[in-house]
């Protein structure tokens, strides 16, 4: 098998307040995050949104100590995984590849080439697959493999697209939930509130993103593993922009529980395995306020898995299993197909005619001018709906 490497994929986060704006620019430049009909508009729009959003976003990062803990935690997970693999007799070097901030995926791949890795296991730290997360990182990798002969010829890879149904992951989640439940005075009446990061509805309904299906299956499996009688709800958080996202929204679902006189709520962040801004700021500060105003007096959150021993042990088993079984290719996972429509292609088939392309261009130009006017005047539709 030769030299084995494991590439942990993650989103990345700004480490300092000055990083927030370029981080947001990178994020909104990704066509898997904002799907536009014309590609040339992507960067101007990313510049516009990051320029107008970064101050609000910086305020949130200030509340959690001035930066995202994601790099530190992902590196700790990498170390723990390397140690766990060594204990199981599998030597492997672990690399971290972030999509929108340092250490970037491209830099990790440069290291992998330098270290002459023969077999690379590609493991996203997202339990469930989404076009916007694992899919986007797989696309970056696919392009690198296509472009670079050394990679294409010398580095064999095993691709893991999602792993939300792993027994060790489920058990680790259930253990963390049980530990928190047992700290409530009336533990059987606590409402378990699964909160997943949302995606726009169009990702699921038009582009065929399996994310919602996997989130729902994961919630059911965790409830089964936990084996407690508590009622539960699944809701979606972190909505951005004016389009419809998966529902129910976390804030509405909390309000509804308050109206039903529910007093004890335990929030379980489900789409991510590290603490990050959306657990530390959005849930712990913003949603806590919503809950308390709605009359939920005991509001707690389950901590993220981070380097939980059972979880890391299971990731190590997953890596070993994937080395010994046939792997999917990037093209199996992210090439547009009848079921899964990655950006940009199919949604814009109507744009394949010359006249439609011309009109797309004109409309995009008009839109861009309107955005510039709005940015500088502070008035317009995007301000009215809250995106700027
Ligand atoms: C499974 C997890 C995630 C999905 C799905 C996801 C989709 C998604 N996110 C945005 C917009 C933003 N995401 C931001 C930060 C952020 N998002 C995730 C996870 C998922 N995103 C993480 C782990 C982080 C980083 C957290 C950190 O600690 O820094 C941000 C920036 C933060 C902010 O300004 O609020 C934005 C913006 C979209 C549009 C989207 C799906 C289309
Ligand atoms: Fe996000």
PDB file of N, CA and C and ligand atoms in Angstrom, residues 11 23 27 33 100 126 132-133 197-199 237-238 240 245 272 276-278, ligand 2:
ATOM      1  N   UNK A  11     -14.271  23.380   6.732  1.00  0.00           N
ATOM      2  CA  UNK A  11     -14.653  24.638   6.092  1.00  0.00           C
ATOM      3  C   UNK A  11     -13.621  25.735   6.315  1.00  0.00           C
ATOM      4  N   UNK A  23     -12.079  35.979   4.434  1.00  0.00           N
ATOM      5  CA  UNK A  23     -12.698  34.649   4.599  1.00  0.00           C
ATOM      6  C   UNK A  23     -14.092  34.639   3.959  1.00  0.00           C
ATOM      7  N   UNK A  27     -15.613  32.502   0.829  1.00  0.00           N
ATOM      8  CA  UNK A  27     -16.833  31.680   0.964  1.00  0.00           C
ATOM      9  C   UNK A  27     -17.869  32.052  -0.105  1.00  0.00           C
ATOM     10  N   UNK A  33     -21.846  27.789  -2.983  1.00  0.00           N
ATOM     11  CA  UNK A  33     -22.472  28.517  -1.867  1.00  0.00           C
ATOM     12  C   UNK A  33     -23.490  29.523  -2.391  1.00  0.00           C
ATOM     13  N   UNK A 100     -12.115  27.445   2.909  1.00  0.00           N
ATOM     14  CA  UNK A 100     -12.141  28.907   2.732  1.00  0.00           C
ATOM     15  C   UNK A 100     -11.092  29.661   3.534  1.00  0.00           C
ATOM     16  N   UNK A 126     -17.561  16.537   7.960  1.00  0.00           N
ATOM     17  CA  UNK A 126     -19.006  16.772   7.974  1.00  0.00           C
ATOM     18  C   UNK A 126     -19.645  15.379   7.945  1.00  0.00           C
ATOM     19  N   UNK A 132     -22.907  21.964  -0.637  1.00  0.00           N
ATOM     20  CA  UNK A 132     -22.251  23.187  -0.193  1.00  0.00           C
ATOM     21  C   UNK A 132     -21.036  22.942   0.693  1.00  0.00           C
ATOM     22  N   UNK A 133     -20.842  21.735   1.175  1.00  0.00           N
ATOM     23  CA  UNK A 133     -19.705  21.497   2.093  1.00  0.00           C
ATOM     24  C   UNK A 133     -18.754  20.445   1.504  1.00  0.00           C
ATOM     25  N   UNK A 197     -27.230  22.870  10.595  1.00  0.00           N
ATOM     26  CA  UNK A 197     -27.003  24.013   9.715  1.00  0.00           C
ATOM     27  C   UNK A 197     -27.949  23.859   8.531  1.00  0.00           C
ATOM     28  N   UNK A 198     -28.628  24.945   8.149  1.00  0.00           N
ATOM     29  CA  UNK A 198     -29.554  24.871   7.019  1.00  0.00           C
ATOM     30  C   UNK A 198     -28.858  24.968   5.673  1.00  0.00           C
ATOM     31  N   UNK A 199     -29.623  24.693   4.631  1.00  0.00           N
ATOM     32  CA  UNK A 199     -29.218  25.009   3.243  1.00  0.00           C
ATOM     33  C   UNK A 199     -30.487  25.530   2.544  1.00  0.00           C
ATOM     34  N   UNK A 237     -30.677  25.953  11.380  1.00  0.00           N
ATOM     35  CA  UNK A 237     -30.183  27.261  11.800  1.00  0.00           C
ATOM     36  C   UNK A 237     -29.307  27.924  10.735  1.00  0.00           C
ATOM     37  N   UNK A 238     -28.839  29.119  11.035  1.00  0.00           N
ATOM     38  CA  UNK A 238     -27.797  29.847  10.272  1.00  0.00           C
ATOM     39  C   UNK A 238     -28.210  30.228   8.862  1.00  0.00           C
ATOM     40  N   UNK A 240     -28.882  32.403   5.652  1.00  0.00           N
ATOM     41  CA  UNK A 240     -28.231  33.600   5.100  1.00  0.00           C
ATOM     42  C   UNK A 240     -28.998  34.024   3.847  1.00  0.00           C
ATOM     43  N   UNK A 245     -34.925  28.704   3.100  1.00  0.00           N
ATOM     44  CA  UNK A 245     -34.034  27.625   3.545  1.00  0.00           C
ATOM     45  C   UNK A 245     -34.876  26.508   4.152  1.00  0.00           C
ATOM     46  N   UNK A 272     -22.098  19.267  12.498  1.00  0.00           N
ATOM     47  CA  UNK A 272     -20.701  19.635  12.573  1.00  0.00           C
ATOM     48  C   UNK A 272     -20.076  19.009  13.810  1.00  0.00           C
ATOM     49  N   UNK A 276     -17.748  25.864  16.886  1.00  0.00           N
ATOM     50  CA  UNK A 276     -17.473  26.921  15.909  1.00  0.00           C
ATOM     51  C   UNK A 276     -18.444  28.058  16.168  1.00  0.00           C
ATOM     52  N   UNK A 277     -18.414  29.050  15.286  1.00  0.00           N
ATOM     53  CA  UNK A 277     -19.205  30.255  15.604  1.00  0.00           C
ATOM     54  C   UNK A 277     -20.685  29.948  15.772  1.00  0.00           C
ATOM     55  N   UNK A 278     -21.156  28.932  15.039  1.00  0.00           N
ATOM     56  CA  UNK A 278     -22.596  28.691  15.082  1.00  0.00           C
ATOM     57  C   UNK A 278     -23.035  27.911  16.330  1.00  0.00           C
TER      58      UNK A 278
HETATM   59 FE1  LIG B   2     -22.131  27.863   6.730  1.00  0.00          FE
END
